[in-house]
Amino acid sequence: MDFKVGVGKSDFAALRESGNYYVDKTELIYELVNDTDNQVTLFTRPRRFGKTLMMSMMEN
């Protein structure tokens, strides 16, 4: 069985359509969006850690 992992991809729609595997972060996104205690959410992670892909996931 051959697994395709979308390493380096930052567009969620293209990643999903290409049939690659990805980590489903929808529960995390739900918690971030519905957290009314914070006015600002800051994503601080190293390079190539999935920040742009997660933002694209929220957009789509």
Tab-separated table of N, CA and C in Angstrom:
chain	number	residue	atom	x	y	z
A	1	MET	N	0.846	-1.171	0.000
A	1	MET	CA	0.000	0.000	0.000
A	1	MET	C	0.893	1.237	0.000
A	2	ASP	N	0.607	2.177	-0.885
A	2	ASP	CA	1.418	3.374	-1.044
A	2	ASP	C	0.682	4.568	-0.436
A	3	PHE	N	1.308	5.235	0.525
A	3	PHE	CA	0.719	6.406	1.163
A	3	PHE	C	1.367	7.658	0.604
A	4	LYS	N	0.542	8.609	0.142
A	4	LYS	CA	1.056	9.889	-0.325
A	4	LYS	C	0.840	10.916	0.780
A	5	VAL	N	1.920	11.504	1.238
A	5	VAL	CA	1.851	12.538	2.265
A	5	VAL	C	2.182	13.861	1.599
A	6	GLY	N	1.340	14.855	1.807
A	6	GLY	CA	1.520	16.150	1.164
A	6	GLY	C	2.511	17.032	1.892
A	7	VAL	N	3.766	16.672	1.862
A	7	VAL	CA	4.803	17.448	2.546
A	7	VAL	C	5.044	18.745	1.790
A	8	GLY	N	5.029	19.861	2.511
A	8	GLY	CA	5.324	21.154	1.910
A	8	GLY	C	4.153	21.821	1.226
A	9	LYS	N	2.989	21.224	1.268
A	9	LYS	CA	1.812	21.821	0.630
A	9	LYS	C	1.136	22.762	1.614
A	10	SER	N	0.663	23.910	1.096
A	10	SER	CA	0.045	24.887	1.982
A	10	SER	C	-1.388	25.221	1.585
A	11	ASP	N	-1.899	24.634	0.508
A	11	ASP	CA	-3.266	24.885	0.060
A	11	ASP	C	-4.116	23.656	0.377
A	12	PHE	N	-5.031	23.799	1.332
A	12	PHE	CA	-5.814	22.663	1.802
A	12	PHE	C	-6.696	22.074	0.707
A	13	ALA	N	-7.334	22.929	-0.090
A	13	ALA	CA	-8.212	22.423	-1.151
A	13	ALA	C	-7.425	21.583	-2.153
A	14	ALA	N	-6.253	22.053	-2.556
A	14	ALA	CA	-5.415	21.300	-3.498
A	14	ALA	C	-4.915	20.006	-2.859
A	15	LEU	N	-4.576	20.056	-1.583
A	15	LEU	CA	-4.110	18.865	-0.868
A	15	LEU	C	-5.201	17.803	-0.822
A	16	ARG	N	-6.416	18.231	-0.516
A	16	ARG	CA	-7.545	17.309	-0.428
A	16	ARG	C	-7.869	16.699	-1.792
A	17	GLU	N	-7.844	17.513	-2.833
A	17	GLU	CA	-8.173	17.032	-4.177
A	17	GLU	C	-7.099	16.111	-4.746
A	18	SER	N	-5.859	16.248	-4.284
A	18	SER	CA	-4.766	15.437	-4.824
A	18	SER	C	-4.717	14.038	-4.213
A	19	GLY	N	-5.518	13.789	-3.182
A	19	GLY	CA	-5.568	12.461	-2.578
A	19	GLY	C	-4.457	12.184	-1.584
A	20	ASN	N	-3.784	13.223	-1.112
A	20	ASN	CA	-2.725	13.062	-0.111
A	20	ASN	C	-3.330	12.898	1.279
A	21	TYR	N	-2.556	12.331	2.185
A	21	TYR	CA	-2.965	12.214	3.579
A	21	TYR	C	-2.584	13.485	4.322
A	22	TYR	N	-3.378	13.832	5.337
A	22	TYR	CA	-3.100	15.005	6.153
A	22	TYR	C	-3.678	14.776	7.542
A	23	VAL	N	-3.258	15.582	8.501
A	23	VAL	CA	-3.768	15.489	9.869
A	23	VAL	C	-5.015	16.357	9.974
A	24	ASP	N	-6.116	15.757	10.393
A	24	ASP	CA	-7.376	16.483	10.536
A	24	ASP	C	-7.333	17.323	11.810
A	25	LYS	N	-7.301	18.639	11.647
A	25	LYS	CA	-7.220	19.552	12.787
A	25	LYS	C	-8.525	20.308	13.008
A	26	THR	N	-9.635	19.777	12.501
A	26	THR	CA	-10.892	20.505	12.588
A	26	THR	C	-11.356	20.706	14.027
A	27	GLU	N	-11.090	19.762	14.911
A	27	GLU	CA	-11.483	19.946	16.310
A	27	GLU	C	-10.695	21.092	16.943
A	28	LEU	N	-9.420	21.173	16.632
A	28	LEU	CA	-8.591	22.269	17.128
A	28	LEU	C	-9.081	23.604	16.576
A	29	ILE	N	-9.425	23.637	15.295
A	29	ILE	CA	-9.924	24.867	14.680
A	29	ILE	C	-11.221	25.296	15.350
A	30	TYR	N	-12.110	24.353	15.624
A	30	TYR	CA	-13.373	24.662	16.296
A	30	TYR	C	-13.110	25.305	17.654
A	31	GLU	N	-12.168	24.741	18.414
A	31	GLU	CA	-11.835	25.299	19.730
A	31	GLU	C	-11.250	26.697	19.608
A	32	LEU	N	-10.405	26.929	18.614
A	32	LEU	CA	-9.804	28.251	18.424
A	32	LEU	C	-10.847	29.301	18.068
A	33	VAL	N	-11.753	28.952	17.173
A	33	VAL	CA	-12.762	29.902	16.705
A	33	VAL	C	-13.769	30.220	17.802
A	34	ASN	N	-14.115	29.250	18.624
A	34	ASN	CA	-15.140	29.445	19.646
A	34	ASN	C	-14.597	29.849	21.006
A	35	ASP	N	-13.312	30.127	21.113
A	35	ASP	CA	-12.720	30.581	22.373
A	35	ASP	C	-12.969	32.079	22.512
A	36	THR	N	-13.961	32.439	23.324
A	36	THR	CA	-14.339	33.848	23.455
A	36	THR	C	-13.510	34.586	24.500
A	37	ASP	N	-12.654	33.888	25.225
A	37	ASP	CA	-11.825	34.545	26.231
A	37	ASP	C	-10.680	35.334	25.608
A	38	ASN	N	-10.243	34.941	24.413
A	38	ASN	CA	-9.097	35.583	23.773
A	38	ASN	C	-9.544	36.500	22.645
A	39	GLN	N	-8.914	37.672	22.565
A	39	GLN	CA	-9.191	38.585	21.462
A	39	GLN	C	-8.282	38.298	20.273
A	40	VAL	N	-7.107	37.745	20.554
A	40	VAL	CA	-6.114	37.477	19.515
A	40	VAL	C	-5.577	36.063	19.693
A	41	THR	N	-5.381	35.370	18.580
A	41	THR	CA	-4.748	34.058	18.613
A	41	THR	C	-3.453	34.148	17.831
A	42	LEU	N	-2.355	33.793	18.460
A	42	LEU	CA	-1.035	33.864	17.843
A	42	LEU	C	-0.503	32.455	17.638
A	43	PHE	N	-0.129	32.138	16.405
A	43	PHE	CA	0.438	30.831	16.079
A	43	PHE	C	1.956	30.944	16.056
A	44	THR	N	2.612	30.411	17.055
A	44	THR	CA	4.075	30.434	17.096
A	44	THR	C	4.583	29.004	17.020
A	45	ARG	N	5.059	28.647	15.864
A	45	ARG	CA	5.595	27.312	15.616
A	45	ARG	C	6.787	27.444	14.684
A	46	PRO	N	7.653	26.444	14.663
A	46	PRO	CA	8.804	26.483	13.752
A	46	PRO	C	8.379	26.455	12.284
A	47	ARG	N	9.333	26.734	11.426
A	47	ARG	CA	9.092	26.648	9.986
A	47	ARG	C	8.598	25.259	9.619
A	48	ARG	N	7.728	25.218	8.611
A	48	ARG	CA	7.235	23.959	8.033
A	48	ARG	C	6.506	23.092	9.068
A	49	PHE	N	5.766	23.760	9.955
A	49	PHE	CA	5.055	23.056	11.018
A	49	PHE	C	3.548	23.034	10.772
A	50	GLY	N	3.091	23.516	9.602
A	50	GLY	CA	1.686	23.411	9.234
A	50	GLY	C	0.824	24.618	9.539
A	51	LYS	N	1.422	25.781	9.824
A	51	LYS	CA	0.630	26.968	10.147
A	51	LYS	C	-0.192	27.429	8.946
A	52	THR	N	0.439	27.553	7.793
A	52	THR	CA	-0.252	28.026	6.599
A	52	THR	C	-1.316	27.031	6.162
A	53	LEU	N	-1.019	25.748	6.231
A	53	LEU	CA	-2.004	24.728	5.864
A	53	LEU	C	-3.210	24.795	6.795
A	54	MET	N	-2.998	25.009	8.084
A	54	MET	CA	-4.122	25.104	9.015
A	54	MET	C	-4.968	26.344	8.721
A	55	MET	N	-4.338	27.460	8.373
A	55	MET	CA	-5.098	28.659	8.020
A	55	MET	C	-5.890	28.421	6.732
A	56	SER	N	-5.317	27.711	5.778
A	56	SER	CA	-6.019	27.369	4.546
A	56	SER	C	-7.190	26.434	4.840
A	57	MET	N	-7.017	25.529	5.805
A	57	MET	CA	-8.086	24.624	6.218
A	57	MET	C	-9.250	25.430	6.806
A	58	MET	N	-8.943	26.471	7.570
A	58	MET	CA	-9.990	27.317	8.148
A	58	MET	C	-10.728	28.077	7.050
A	59	GLU	N	-9.995	28.508	6.043
A	59	GLU	CA	-10.582	29.273	4.945
A	59	GLU	C	-11.523	28.422	4.103
A	60	ASN	N	-11.168	27.158	3.922
A	60	ASN	CA	-11.977	26.276	3.075
A	60	ASN	C	-13.043	25.589	3.893
